[in-house]
Amino acid sequence: MAFQEQALPLGGIAPDRTGKYRTDHLLVAEMIPAGSKVLDVGCGDGELLQLLESRGIDGRGIEISREGVNRGVARGLAVVQGDADTDLVNYPDDAFDYVILSQTLQATRQPKVVLENLLRIGRRAIVSFPNFGFWKMRLQLLVGGHMPRTENLPATWYDTPNIHFCTIKDFVQLCDEINVKMERAVALDLYGRPVPLTLPWWVWNMFGEQGVFLLSRGGVGK
Amino acid sequence: MTNVTSISSPSIHSEDRAHEADHPTSTVAKFGNDQPLKLDCGIDLAPFQIAYQTYGELNADRSNAILICHALTLDQHVANVHPLTGKAGWWEIMVGPGRPLDTDKYFIVCSNVIGGCMGSTGPASTNPATGKAWGLDFPVITIPDMVRAQAMLLDRLEIKTLLCVIGGSMGGMQVLQWTAAYPERVFSALPVACSTRHSAQNIAFHELGRQAVMADPDWHHGRYFELNTHPHRGLAVARMAGHITYLSDAALHRKFGRRMQDRDLPTFSFDADFQVESYLRYQGSSFVERFDANSYLYLTRAMDYFDIAADHDGVLAQAFRGIKTRFCVVSFTSDWLFPTSESRALVHALNASSARVSFAEIETDRGHDAFLLDVPEFFDIARAFLQSADKARGLDTSKGG
């Protein structure tokens, strides 16, 4: 299966010496060359966008919460209030070099459609999401018998905005299904450190607290 | 017999208004027959004049100018005492030292729109051909005409590019027209509570207002100046209807509910029993003191005709193709005159044009008029947007100079 056979390079992430930014944000930032035009879907209060702008990247954001948008605009960022599920259709093809979906995939109603839109609007997409196959999640369900809650996903099952959880394995399969090419894949452990690439996939799926993927359009015609 | 009360007569005499129309308290830029204003209706208007106010100082490289576009019933007196009413400027909470439109940093310009009655040439001005007020002989003007006149004023002031063009409602329409007509002259744009075209419902409300003016026996087909009258009752009714659309049901209810005015029981008459009635009558009669009825007809008409997409084969995104201007679009949740859905359509078009656009919807129950009121969230956004614009432009925002 493609899932086991893919060999994906893991680049080195420069350590965050300032402690100012989240590792997953730094990882995303390092995947994008300066001068690129980027759309951050579900940009929250614009923390990642601000990091990108500080590195000479031309960033735009979409955020569903009014509070998030207003804080982003107050930071001087170009943020638009909108819903990833309904608003991406309004963006033209190839409008951006990169489209980012950071920790938002699990909150969309139609992850597959959203993913397809990301790669229509941008030449490349960077998707990160919490891995539901993470050992702590498995343990809470297996031993505790309750829906898992973690530091990064603290909501209870009845009031969570997250409706479509998946594991790294599930996501890789979805990408395969819709003919999306994975250029880079990184799993980050509980402390935000990359899980060493030398380890097999199932280890990632078990020990990656979240996955970060650099995607491009699949092979047809390219 | 029931009591019948009507709107009180204005205390400011029409001569004062007429004088202000020709010889305004503001600075005036006069354009002679060699510099006509080319109107959309095909007429070259000449001579004409534009009355304007400025605040702050223009910096050495003339890069810190901000143009404020005023709304339908407002004027150029943004941050100074109004010459007719004696009241504070309409946007003093926004404009001044340390305010979002910081006069220590920016040079602020606001002109009375063409067709207005506060010193820019309009139906209340004297027609040089007849020596009488223009009245209905004044050509019908459009939002693009207003913007063209403003551009001529800025040429006169030797301001090539504007750091920002900002305005709400009809002012927001002018902001959008500026970006569509002169994208290279506008570094950033802040259209508030507006739309790229006037909706059928809004046209309907305007028609109601115009018919109220025209039904007033004192209107005399627009020739009331010569007869020394003013259709103040009709204009007040137009203002009352308009004012309702500027508020929201929630805001009206919070302010007045069904409370009675100076009484406990209904009078069983058509007197202003309810506080909301008395408030509207006050709004109507104070408006007629400072505004010209014919100007109201012309400016509402200009808004009705506004449709940016129509000039670009119906495709809104075409109007903004390849635009470099930075946008910040703002709407308010309870605005039913220019609802958020219309701002969203604008944002979609700007996105389709790959413009750099921000869009914030601000939660408030105060309706369309929220852009004129103390809404801190809006001020924070305006301030931050301007700061990021002047930073992007490399403007020296240190004091002095």
PDB file of N, CA and C in Angstrom, chain B residues 20 48 84 105-106 196 235 254 295 314 320 360 365 396:
ATOM      1  N   GLU B  20     -24.563  79.882   3.100  1.00  0.00           N
ATOM      2  CA  GLU B  20     -23.565  78.825   3.325  1.00  0.00           C
ATOM      3  C   GLU B  20     -23.314  78.048   2.032  1.00  0.00           C
ATOM      4  N   PHE B  48     -17.473  75.670 -11.124  1.00  0.00           N
ATOM      5  CA  PHE B  48     -18.002  75.028  -9.908  1.00  0.00           C
ATOM      6  C   PHE B  48     -16.991  75.189  -8.788  1.00  0.00           C
ATOM      7  N   LEU B  84     -23.725  75.947  11.003  1.00  0.00           N
ATOM      8  CA  LEU B  84     -25.169  76.211  11.091  1.00  0.00           C
ATOM      9  C   LEU B  84     -25.766  75.732  12.410  1.00  0.00           C
ATOM     10  N   LYS B 105      -0.360  62.686  13.005  1.00  0.00           N
ATOM     11  CA  LYS B 105       0.381  61.888  12.021  1.00  0.00           C
ATOM     12  C   LYS B 105      -0.106  62.122  10.592  1.00  0.00           C
ATOM     13  N   TYR B 106      -1.397  62.303  10.458  1.00  0.00           N
ATOM     14  CA  TYR B 106      -1.990  62.317   9.121  1.00  0.00           C
ATOM     15  C   TYR B 106      -2.543  63.703   8.773  1.00  0.00           C
ATOM     16  N   THR B 196     -21.458  47.771  -3.005  1.00  0.00           N
ATOM     17  CA  THR B 196     -21.001  48.157  -4.339  1.00  0.00           C
ATOM     18  C   THR B 196     -22.167  48.567  -5.228  1.00  0.00           C
ATOM     19  N   LEU B 235     -39.283  67.382   3.879  1.00  0.00           N
ATOM     20  CA  LEU B 235     -37.906  66.952   4.124  1.00  0.00           C
ATOM     21  C   LEU B 235     -37.781  66.278   5.486  1.00  0.00           C
ATOM     22  N   ARG B 254     -34.319  49.457  22.839  1.00  0.00           N
ATOM     23  CA  ARG B 254     -33.487  49.733  24.006  1.00  0.00           C
ATOM     24  C   ARG B 254     -33.618  51.202  24.409  1.00  0.00           C
ATOM     25  N   SER B 295     -30.987  69.197  -2.436  1.00  0.00           N
ATOM     26  CA  SER B 295     -29.760  68.418  -2.280  1.00  0.00           C
ATOM     27  C   SER B 295     -30.097  66.986  -1.877  1.00  0.00           C
ATOM     28  N   GLY B 314     -21.050  43.823 -15.459  1.00  0.00           N
ATOM     29  CA  GLY B 314     -21.739  43.081 -14.411  1.00  0.00           C
ATOM     30  C   GLY B 314     -20.837  42.198 -13.566  1.00  0.00           C
ATOM     31  N   PHE B 320     -11.933  45.562  -9.884  1.00  0.00           N
ATOM     32  CA  PHE B 320     -10.767  45.619  -9.006  1.00  0.00           C
ATOM     33  C   PHE B 320      -9.604  44.780  -9.523  1.00  0.00           C
ATOM     34  N   ALA B 360     -13.966  42.640   8.566  1.00  0.00           N
ATOM     35  CA  ALA B 360     -14.436  42.384   9.928  1.00  0.00           C
ATOM     36  C   ALA B 360     -15.898  42.789  10.045  1.00  0.00           C
ATOM     37  N   ASP B 365     -25.818  46.231  18.311  1.00  0.00           N
ATOM     38  CA  ASP B 365     -27.261  46.295  18.013  1.00  0.00           C
ATOM     39  C   ASP B 365     -27.650  47.694  17.544  1.00  0.00           C
ATOM     40  N   ASP B 396       6.964  58.036   7.663  1.00  0.00           N
ATOM     41  CA  ASP B 396       7.571  58.433   8.915  1.00  0.00           C
ATOM     42  C   ASP B 396       6.468  58.972   9.804  1.00  0.00           C
TER      43      ASP B 396
END
